[in-house]
């Protein structure tokens, strides 16, 4: 079914895109708990966001491909997206050759944002998991408890990212 769309979230202050996503129904309006902390930080500072539907009424696989393309064009460092498959697609995973959404069995997430635990900064979620010798579930529990956080940094366009 052609029920998906690709959208951008934009800063209120200057209209610059800070997030690219795919969705259906009212996903574009969602500012809730399913957004990452980088996204929330920008929205708090901007006191809201605007949006554009970039491509409408497409199949999911096409939406995922276009999302990747838009992220690559803008550059991941200019966005609050957290990369899932290493190719610029937020929140998705590789299963075989196709990109799929979160939560599919046997899919492995690959995050590329730096993370901090105590005074050590790791290059990725996977690096932290491997070096701390913990599982993914433990890692995300530690994030929720504040024991691990995403590293603060400034991207090329000045978006300050934090956890």
Coordinates of N, CA, C and O in Angstrom, one line a residue:
X1 N 0.8 -1.2 0.0 CA 0.0 0.0 0.0 C 0.9 1.3 0.0 O 1.9 1.3 0.6
X2 N 0.4 2.3 -0.6 CA 1.1 3.5 -0.7 C 0.6 4.5 0.4 O 0.1 5.5 0.1
X3 N 0.9 4.1 1.6 CA 0.4 4.9 2.8 C 1.5 5.6 3.5 O 1.2 6.3 4.5
X4 N 2.7 5.5 3.1 CA 3.9 6.1 3.8 C 4.2 7.5 3.1 O 3.9 7.7 2.0
X5 N 5.0 8.2 3.9 CA 5.5 9.5 3.4 C 6.9 9.7 4.0 O 7.2 9.1 5.0
X6 N 7.7 10.6 3.4 CA 8.9 11.1 3.9 C 8.7 12.5 4.3 O 8.2 13.3 3.6
X7 N 9.2 12.9 5.5 CA 9.0 14.2 6.0 C 10.3 14.8 6.6 O 11.2 14.1 6.9
X8 N 10.3 16.1 6.7 CA 11.3 16.8 7.5 C 10.7 17.6 8.6 O 9.6 18.1 8.5
X9 N 11.5 17.7 9.7 CA 11.2 18.6 10.8 C 12.2 19.8 10.7 O 13.3 19.6 10.4
X10 N 11.6 21.0 10.9 CA 12.4 22.2 10.6 C 12.4 23.1 11.8 O 11.4 23.1 12.6
X11 N 13.5 23.8 12.0 CA 13.6 24.8 13.1 C 12.6 25.9 12.8 O 12.4 26.4 11.7
X12 N 12.0 26.4 13.9 CA 11.1 27.6 13.8 C 11.9 28.9 13.5 O 11.4 29.7 12.8
X13 N 13.1 28.9 14.0 CA 13.8 30.2 14.0 C 14.3 30.5 12.6 O 14.3 31.7 12.1
X14 N 14.7 29.5 11.8 CA 15.3 29.8 10.5 C 14.8 28.8 9.4 O 15.2 28.9 8.2
X15 N 13.9 27.9 9.7 CA 13.4 26.9 8.7 C 14.3 25.8 8.3 O 13.9 25.0 7.5
X16 N 15.5 25.7 8.9 CA 16.5 24.7 8.5 C 16.0 23.3 9.0 O 15.5 23.2 10.2
X17 N 16.2 22.3 8.2 CA 15.8 21.0 8.5 C 16.7 20.4 9.6 O 18.0 20.6 9.5
X18 N 16.2 19.8 10.6 CA 17.0 19.1 11.6 C 16.7 17.7 11.8 O 17.4 16.9 12.5
X19 N 15.7 17.2 11.0 CA 15.3 15.7 11.1 C 14.6 15.3 9.9 O 13.8 16.0 9.3
X20 N 15.0 14.1 9.4 CA 14.3 13.5 8.3 C 13.7 12.2 8.8 O 14.4 11.4 9.5
X21 N 12.4 11.9 8.4 CA 11.8 10.7 8.9 C 10.8 10.1 7.9 O 10.5 10.8 6.9
X22 N 10.3 8.9 8.1 CA 9.2 8.4 7.4 C 8.1 8.1 8.3 O 8.3 8.0 9.5
X23 N 6.9 8.1 7.8 CA 5.8 7.9 8.6 C 4.5 7.6 7.8 O 4.5 7.5 6.6
X24 N 3.5 7.3 8.5 CA 2.1 7.2 8.0 C 1.2 7.8 9.1 O 1.6 8.0 10.2
X25 N 0.0 8.0 8.7 CA -1.0 8.6 9.6 C -0.4 9.9 10.1 O 0.0 10.8 9.3
X26 N -0.4 10.1 11.4 CA 0.0 11.4 12.0 C 1.4 11.4 12.6 O 1.8 12.2 13.4
X27 N 2.3 10.5 12.1 CA 3.7 10.4 12.7 C 4.4 11.7 12.6 O 5.1 12.1 13.5
X28 N 4.2 12.5 11.5 CA 4.9 13.8 11.3 C 4.7 14.7 12.5 O 5.5 15.6 12.8
X29 N 3.5 14.7 13.1 CA 3.2 15.6 14.2 C 3.7 15.1 15.6 O 3.7 15.9 16.5
X30 N 4.1 13.9 15.7 CA 4.4 13.3 17.0 C 5.7 13.9 17.5 O 6.7 13.9 16.9
X31 N 5.5 14.4 18.7 CA 6.7 15.0 19.4 C 6.9 14.3 20.7 O 7.5 14.8 21.7
X32 N 6.4 13.1 20.8 CA 6.4 12.3 22.1 C 7.6 11.5 22.4 O 8.7 11.8 22.0
X33 N 7.4 10.5 23.2 CA 8.5 9.8 23.8 C 9.3 8.9 22.8 O 10.4 8.5 23.2
X34 N 8.8 8.7 21.6 CA 9.5 7.9 20.7 C 10.6 8.7 19.9 O 11.3 8.2 19.1
X35 N 10.8 10.0 20.2 CA 11.8 10.8 19.6 C 13.1 10.7 20.4 O 13.1 10.6 21.6
X36 N 14.2 10.8 19.7 CA 15.5 10.7 20.4 C 15.8 12.0 21.1 O 15.2 13.1 20.9
X37 N 16.8 12.0 22.0 CA 17.1 13.1 22.8 C 17.7 14.3 22.1 O 17.5 15.4 22.4
X38 N 18.4 14.0 21.0 CA 18.9 15.1 20.1 C 17.7 15.9 19.6 O 17.7 17.1 19.6
X39 N 16.7 15.2 19.1 CA 15.5 15.8 18.5 C 14.8 16.7 19.6 O 14.5 17.8 19.4
X40 N 14.7 16.1 20.7 CA 14.0 16.8 21.8 C 14.7 18.0 22.2 O 14.1 19.1 22.6
X41 N 16.0 18.0 22.2 CA 16.8 19.2 22.6 C 16.6 20.3 21.6 O 16.3 21.4 22.1
X42 N 16.6 20.0 20.3 CA 16.3 21.1 19.4 C 14.9 21.6 19.5 O 14.7 22.9 19.6
X43 N 13.9 20.8 19.7 CA 12.5 21.2 19.8 C 12.3 22.0 21.1 O 11.6 23.1 21.1
X44 N 13.0 21.6 22.2 CA 12.9 22.4 23.4 C 13.4 23.8 23.2 O 12.8 24.8 23.6
X45 N 14.6 23.9 22.6 CA 15.3 25.2 22.3 C 14.5 26.1 21.4 O 14.4 27.3 21.5
X46 N 13.8 25.4 20.4 CA 13.1 26.2 19.4 C 11.6 26.4 19.8 O 10.9 27.1 19.2
X47 N 11.2 25.8 20.9 CA 9.8 25.9 21.4 C 8.8 25.4 20.4 O 7.8 25.9 20.2
X48 N 9.2 24.3 19.7 CA 8.4 23.7 18.7 C 9.1 23.4 17.4 O 10.4 23.5 17.3
X49 N 8.4 23.0 16.3 CA 9.0 22.7 15.1 C 7.9 22.9 14.0 O 6.7 22.9 14.2
X50 N 8.4 23.1 12.7 CA 7.5 23.0 11.6 C 7.9 21.8 10.8 O 8.9 21.1 11.1
X51 N 7.1 21.4 9.8 CA 7.4 20.2 9.0 C 7.0 20.4 7.6 O 6.2 21.3 7.2
X52 N 7.6 19.6 6.7 CA 7.3 19.5 5.3 C 7.1 18.0 5.0 O 7.9 17.2 5.4
X53 N 6.1 17.7 4.2 CA 6.0 16.4 3.6 C 6.8 16.4 2.3 O 6.4 17.2 1.4
X54 N 7.9 15.7 2.2 CA 8.8 15.7 1.1 C 8.3 14.9 -0.1 O 8.4 15.3 -1.2
X55 N 7.8 13.7 0.3 CA 7.3 12.7 -0.7 C 6.1 12.0 0.0 O 6.2 11.6 1.1
X56 N 5.0 11.9 -0.7 CA 3.8 11.4 -0.1 C 3.2 10.2 -0.9 O 3.5 10.1 -2.1
X57 N 2.5 9.4 -0.3 CA 1.8 8.2 -0.8 C 2.7 7.3 -1.6 O 2.6 7.0 -2.8
X58 N 3.6 6.7 -0.8 CA 4.6 5.8 -1.4 C 4.6 4.5 -0.5 O 4.2 4.5 0.7
X59 N 5.2 3.4 -1.0 CA 5.4 2.2 -0.3 C 6.5 2.3 0.7 O 7.4 3.2 0.6
X60 N 6.5 1.5 1.7 CA 7.4 1.6 2.8 C 8.9 1.5 2.4 O 9.7 2.2 2.8
X61 N 9.2 0.5 1.5 CA 10.5 0.3 1.1 C 11.0 1.5 0.3 O 12.2 1.9 0.4
X62 N 10.2 2.1 -0.5 CA 10.5 3.4 -1.2 C 10.8 4.5 -0.2 O 11.7 5.3 -0.4
X63 N 9.9 4.6 0.8 CA 10.1 5.6 1.8 C 11.4 5.5 2.5 O 12.1 6.5 2.8
X64 N 11.8 4.3 2.9 CA 13.1 4.0 3.5 C 14.2 4.4 2.6 O 15.2 5.0 3.1
X65 N 14.2 4.1 1.3 CA 15.2 4.5 0.4 C 15.3 6.0 0.3 O 16.4 6.5 0.3
X66 N 14.2 6.7 0.2 CA 14.2 8.1 0.0 C 14.7 8.8 1.3 O 15.4 9.8 1.3
X67 N 14.3 8.3 2.5 CA 14.8 8.8 3.7 C 16.3 8.8 3.7 O 17.0 9.7 4.1
X68 N 16.9 7.6 3.4 CA 18.3 7.5 3.3 C 18.9 8.5 2.3 O 19.9 9.2 2.7
X69 N 18.3 8.7 1.2 CA 18.8 9.7 0.2 C 18.8 11.1 0.8 O 19.8 11.8 0.6
X70 N 17.7 11.5 1.4 CA 17.6 12.8 1.9 C 18.6 13.0 3.0 O 19.3 14.1 3.1
X71 N 18.8 12.0 3.9 CA 19.8 12.1 5.0 C 21.2 12.3 4.4 O 22.0 13.1 4.9
X72 N 21.5 11.5 3.4 CA 22.8 11.6 2.7 C 23.0 13.0 2.1 O 24.1 13.5 2.2
X73 N 22.0 13.5 1.5 CA 22.1 14.8 0.9 C 22.4 15.9 1.9 O 23.2 16.8 1.7
X74 N 21.7 15.9 3.0 CA 21.8 16.9 4.0 C 23.0 16.7 4.9 O 23.7 17.6 5.3
X75 N 23.3 15.4 5.1 CA 24.5 15.1 6.0 C 24.0 14.7 7.4 O 23.4 15.6 8.0
X76 N 24.4 13.6 7.9 CA 23.9 13.1 9.2 C 24.4 14.1 10.3 O 23.7 14.3 11.3
X77 N 25.5 14.7 10.1 CA 26.0 15.7 11.1 C 25.2 16.9 11.2 O 25.3 17.7 12.2
X78 N 24.4 17.2 10.2 CA 23.5 18.4 10.2 C 22.1 18.0 10.7 O 21.2 18.9 10.7
X79 N 21.9 16.8 11.1 CA 20.6 16.3 11.5 C 20.6 15.7 12.9 O 21.7 15.4 13.4
X80 N 19.5 15.6 13.5 CA 19.4 14.9 14.8 C 19.1 13.4 14.7 O 18.9 12.7 15.7
X81 N 19.0 12.9 13.5 CA 18.7 11.5 13.3 C 19.9 10.7 13.9 O 21.0 11.1 13.9
X82 N 19.5 9.5 14.5 CA 20.5 8.6 14.9 C 20.5 7.5 13.9 O 19.5 6.8 13.6
X83 N 21.6 7.2 13.3 CA 21.7 6.2 12.2 C 21.5 4.8 12.7 O 22.1 4.4 13.7
X84 N 20.8 4.1 12.0 CA 20.5 2.7 12.4 C 21.2 1.7 11.5 O 21.7 0.7 12.1
X85 N 21.4 1.9 10.2 CA 22.0 0.9 9.4 C 23.4 1.2 8.9 O 23.9 0.5 8.0
X86 N 23.9 2.4 9.3 CA 25.2 2.8 8.8 C 25.2 3.4 7.5 O 26.2 3.9 7.0
X87 N 24.0 3.5 6.9 CA 23.9 4.1 5.6 C 23.1 5.5 5.6 O 22.8 6.0 4.6
X88 N 22.8 5.9 6.8 CA 22.1 7.2 6.9 C 20.7 7.1 7.2 O 19.9 8.0 7.2
X89 N 20.2 5.9 7.4 CA 18.8 5.6 7.6 C 18.5 5.5 9.1 O 19.0 4.7 9.8
X90 N 17.7 6.4 9.6 CA 17.5 6.5 11.1 C 16.6 5.4 11.5 O 15.6 5.1 10.9
X91 N 16.9 4.7 12.6 CA 16.0 3.7 13.2 C 15.7 2.5 12.4 O 14.7 1.8 12.6
X92 N 16.5 2.2 11.4 CA 16.3 1.0 10.6 C 17.5 0.1 10.7 O 18.5 0.5 11.1
X93 N 17.3 -1.1 10.2 CA 18.3 -2.1 10.3 C 18.4 -2.8 9.0 O 17.5 -2.8 8.2
X94 N 19.6 -3.4 8.8 CA 19.8 -4.2 7.5 C 19.4 -5.7 7.8 O 19.8 -6.2 8.8
X95 N 18.6 -6.2 7.0 CA 18.3 -7.7 7.1 C 18.4 -8.2 5.6 O 17.6 -7.9 4.8
X96 N 19.5 -8.9 5.4 CA 19.8 -9.2 4.0 C 20.2 -8.0 3.3 O 21.0 -7.2 3.7
X97 N 19.6 -7.7 2.1 CA 19.9 -6.5 1.4 C 18.9 -5.4 1.6 O 19.1 -4.3 1.2
X98 N 17.8 -5.7 2.2 CA 16.7 -4.7 2.4 C 16.8 -4.0 3.7 O 17.2 -4.6 4.7
X99 N 16.4 -2.8 3.8 CA 16.3 -2.0 5.0 C 14.9 -2.2 5.6 O 14.0 -2.1 4.9
X100 N 14.9 -2.5 6.9 CA 13.6 -2.7 7.5 C 13.5 -1.9 8.8 O 14.5 -1.4 9.3
X101 N 12.3 -1.8 9.3 CA 12.1 -0.9 10.5 C 12.5 -1.6 11.8 O 12.7 -2.8 11.8
X102 N 12.5 -0.8 12.8 CA 12.8 -1.3 14.2 C 11.9 -2.5 14.6 O 10.8 -2.6 14.1
X103 N 12.5 -3.3 15.5 CA 11.7 -4.3 16.1 C 11.6 -5.6 15.4 O 11.0 -6.5 15.9
X104 N 12.2 -5.8 14.2 CA 12.1 -7.0 13.5 C 13.1 -8.0 14.1 O 14.2 -7.7 14.5
X105 N 12.7 -9.3 14.3 CA 13.5 -10.3 14.9 C 14.8 -10.5 14.1 O 14.8 -10.4 12.9
X106 N 15.8 -10.8 14.9 CA 17.2 -11.0 14.3 C 17.8 -9.9 13.6 O 18.8 -10.0 12.9
X107 N 17.3 -8.7 13.8 CA 18.0 -7.5 13.2 C 18.9 -6.9 14.2 O 18.6 -6.8 15.4
X108 N 20.0 -6.4 13.8 CA 21.0 -5.8 14.7 C 21.1 -4.3 14.5 O 21.4 -3.9 13.3
X109 N 20.9 -3.5 15.5 CA 21.1 -2.1 15.3 C 22.6 -1.7 15.3 O 23.4 -2.2 16.0
X110 N 22.9 -0.7 14.5 CA 24.3 -0.1 14.5 C 24.2 1.4 14.7 O 23.8 2.1 13.7
X111 N 24.4 1.9 15.9 CA 24.4 3.3 16.1 C 25.8 3.9 15.9 O 26.8 3.2 16.2
X112 N 25.8 5.1 15.5 CA 27.1 5.7 15.2 C 27.4 6.9 16.1 O 28.5 7.5 16.0
X113 N 26.5 7.4 16.8 CA 26.7 8.5 17.7 C 27.6 8.0 18.9 O 27.6 6.9 19.3
X114 N 28.5 9.0 19.3 CA 29.4 8.7 20.4 C 28.5 8.6 21.7 O 27.5 9.2 21.9
X115 N 29.0 7.7 22.6 CA 28.3 7.6 23.9 C 29.4 7.7 25.0 O 30.6 7.5 24.8
X116 N 28.9 8.1 26.2 CA 29.8 8.3 27.4 C 29.3 7.5 28.5 O 28.2 7.4 28.8
X117 N 30.3 6.8 29.2 CA 30.1 6.1 30.4 C 31.2 6.5 31.3 O 32.4 6.3 31.0
X118 N 30.8 7.1 32.5 CA 31.8 7.7 33.4 C 32.6 8.7 32.6 O 32.1 9.6 32.0
X119 N 33.9 8.5 32.6 CA 34.8 9.5 31.9 C 35.3 8.9 30.6 O 36.2 9.5 30.0
X120 N 34.7 7.9 30.1 CA 35.2 7.3 28.8 C 34.1 7.5 27.8 O 32.9 7.4 28.0
X121 N 34.6 7.9 26.6 CA 33.8 8.2 25.4 C 34.0 7.0 24.4 O 35.2 6.8 24.1
X122 N 33.0 6.4 24.0 CA 33.0 5.3 23.0 C 32.5 5.8 21.7 O 31.6 6.7 21.6
X123 N 33.1 5.3 20.6 CA 32.8 5.8 19.2 C 31.4 5.4 18.8 O 30.8 6.1 17.9
X124 N 30.8 4.4 19.4 CA 29.5 3.9 19.0 C 28.8 3.1 20.1 O 29.5 2.7 21.1
X125 N 27.6 2.9 20.0 CA 26.9 2.0 20.9 C 27.5 0.6 21.0 O 27.8 0.1 22.0
X126 N 27.8 0.1 19.8 CA 28.5 -1.2 19.7 C 29.8 -1.3 20.4 O 30.2 -2.2 21.1
X127 N 30.6 -0.2 20.2 CA 31.9 -0.1 20.9 C 31.7 -0.2 22.4 O 32.5 -0.9 23.1
X128 N 30.8 0.6 22.9 CA 30.5 0.6 24.3 C 30.1 -0.7 24.9 O 30.6 -1.2 25.9
X129 N 29.2 -1.3 24.2 CA 28.7 -2.7 24.6 C 29.8 -3.7 24.6 O 30.0 -4.4 25.6
X130 N 30.6 -3.7 23.6 CA 31.7 -4.6 23.5 C 32.8 -4.4 24.6 O 33.2 -5.3 25.3
X131 N 33.2 -3.1 24.8 CA 34.2 -2.8 25.7 C 33.8 -2.9 27.2 O 34.6 -3.2 28.1
X132 N 32.5 -2.6 27.4 CA 32.0 -2.8 28.8 C 31.5 -4.2 29.1 O 31.2 -4.5 30.2
X133 N 31.5 -5.0 28.0 CA 31.1 -6.4 28.1 C 29.7 -6.5 28.7 O 29.4 -7.3 29.7
X134 N 28.7 -5.8 28.1 CA 27.3 -5.8 28.5 C 26.5 -6.1 27.3 O 26.9 -5.9 26.1
X135 N 25.3 -6.5 27.5 CA 24.3 -6.7 26.4 C 23.6 -5.5 26.0 O 23.7 -4.4 26.7
X136 N 22.9 -5.5 24.9 CA 22.2 -4.4 24.4 C 21.1 -3.9 25.3 O 20.8 -2.8 25.5
X137 N 20.4 -4.9 25.9 CA 19.3 -4.6 26.9 C 19.9 -3.9 28.1 O 19.4 -2.8 28.5
X138 N 21.0 -4.3 28.6 CA 21.7 -3.7 29.7 C 22.1 -2.3 29.3 O 21.9 -1.3 30.1
X139 N 22.7 -2.1 28.1 CA 23.1 -0.8 27.6 C 21.9 0.2 27.7 O 22.0 1.3 28.3
X140 N 20.8 -0.2 27.1 CA 19.6 0.7 27.1 C 19.0 1.0 28.5 O 18.5 2.0 28.7
X141 N 19.1 0.0 29.3 CA 18.7 0.2 30.7 C 19.6 1.2 31.4 O 19.1 2.1 32.1
X142 N 20.9 1.1 31.1 CA 21.8 2.1 31.7 C 21.6 3.5 31.2 O 21.7 4.5 31.9
X143 N 21.2 3.6 29.9 CA 20.8 4.9 29.3 C 19.7 5.5 30.1 O 19.7 6.7 30.5
X144 N 18.6 4.7 30.3 CA 17.4 5.2 31.0 C 17.7 5.6 32.4 O 17.1 6.5 32.9
X145 N 18.7 4.9 33.0 CA 19.1 5.2 34.4 C 20.1 6.4 34.5 O 20.5 6.8 35.6
X146 N 20.6 6.8 33.3 CA 21.5 7.9 33.3 C 23.0 7.5 33.5 O 23.9 8.3 33.7
X147 N 23.3 6.2 33.5 CA 24.6 5.7 33.6 C 25.5 5.8 32.4 O 26.7 5.9 32.4
X148 N 24.8 5.9 31.2 CA 25.4 6.1 29.9 C 24.6 7.2 29.2 O 23.4 7.2 29.3
X149 N 25.3 8.0 28.5 CA 24.6 9.1 27.8 C 25.3 9.3 26.4 O 26.4 8.8 26.2
X150 N 24.5 9.9 25.5 CA 25.1 10.2 24.2 C 26.0 11.4 24.4 O 25.7 12.3 25.2
X151 N 27.2 11.4 23.8 CA 28.2 12.4 23.9 C 27.7 13.7 23.3 O 27.1 13.8 22.3
X152 N 28.0 14.8 24.0 CA 27.7 16.2 23.5 C 28.7 16.5 22.5 O 29.9 16.2 22.6
X153 N 28.3 17.1 21.4 CA 29.2 17.7 20.4 C 28.5 18.7 19.6 O 27.3 18.8 19.6
X154 N 29.2 19.4 18.8 CA 28.6 20.4 17.9 C 28.9 19.9 16.5 O 30.0 19.6 16.1
X155 N 27.8 19.9 15.7 CA 27.9 19.5 14.3 C 28.3 20.7 13.5 O 28.4 21.8 14.0
X156 N 28.4 20.5 12.2 CA 28.8 21.6 11.3 C 27.9 22.7 11.3 O 28.3 23.9 11.1
X157 N 26.6 22.5 11.6 CA 25.6 23.6 11.5 C 25.3 24.2 12.9 O 24.4 24.9 13.1
X158 N 26.1 23.7 13.9 CA 25.9 24.3 15.3 C 24.8 23.7 16.1 O 24.5 24.2 17.2
X159 N 24.2 22.6 15.7 CA 23.2 21.9 16.6 C 24.0 21.3 17.7 O 24.9 20.5 17.5
X160 N 23.7 21.6 18.9 CA 24.3 21.0 20.0 C 23.5 19.8 20.4 O 22.3 19.8 20.5
X161 N 24.1 18.6 20.4 CA 23.4 17.4 20.6 C 23.8 16.9 22.0 O 24.9 16.9 22.4
X162 N 22.8 16.4 22.7 CA 23.0 15.9 24.1 C 22.0 14.7 24.3 O 21.2 14.5 23.5
X163 N 22.2 14.1 25.5 CA 21.3 13.0 25.8 C 20.2 13.5 26.7 O 20.2 14.5 27.3

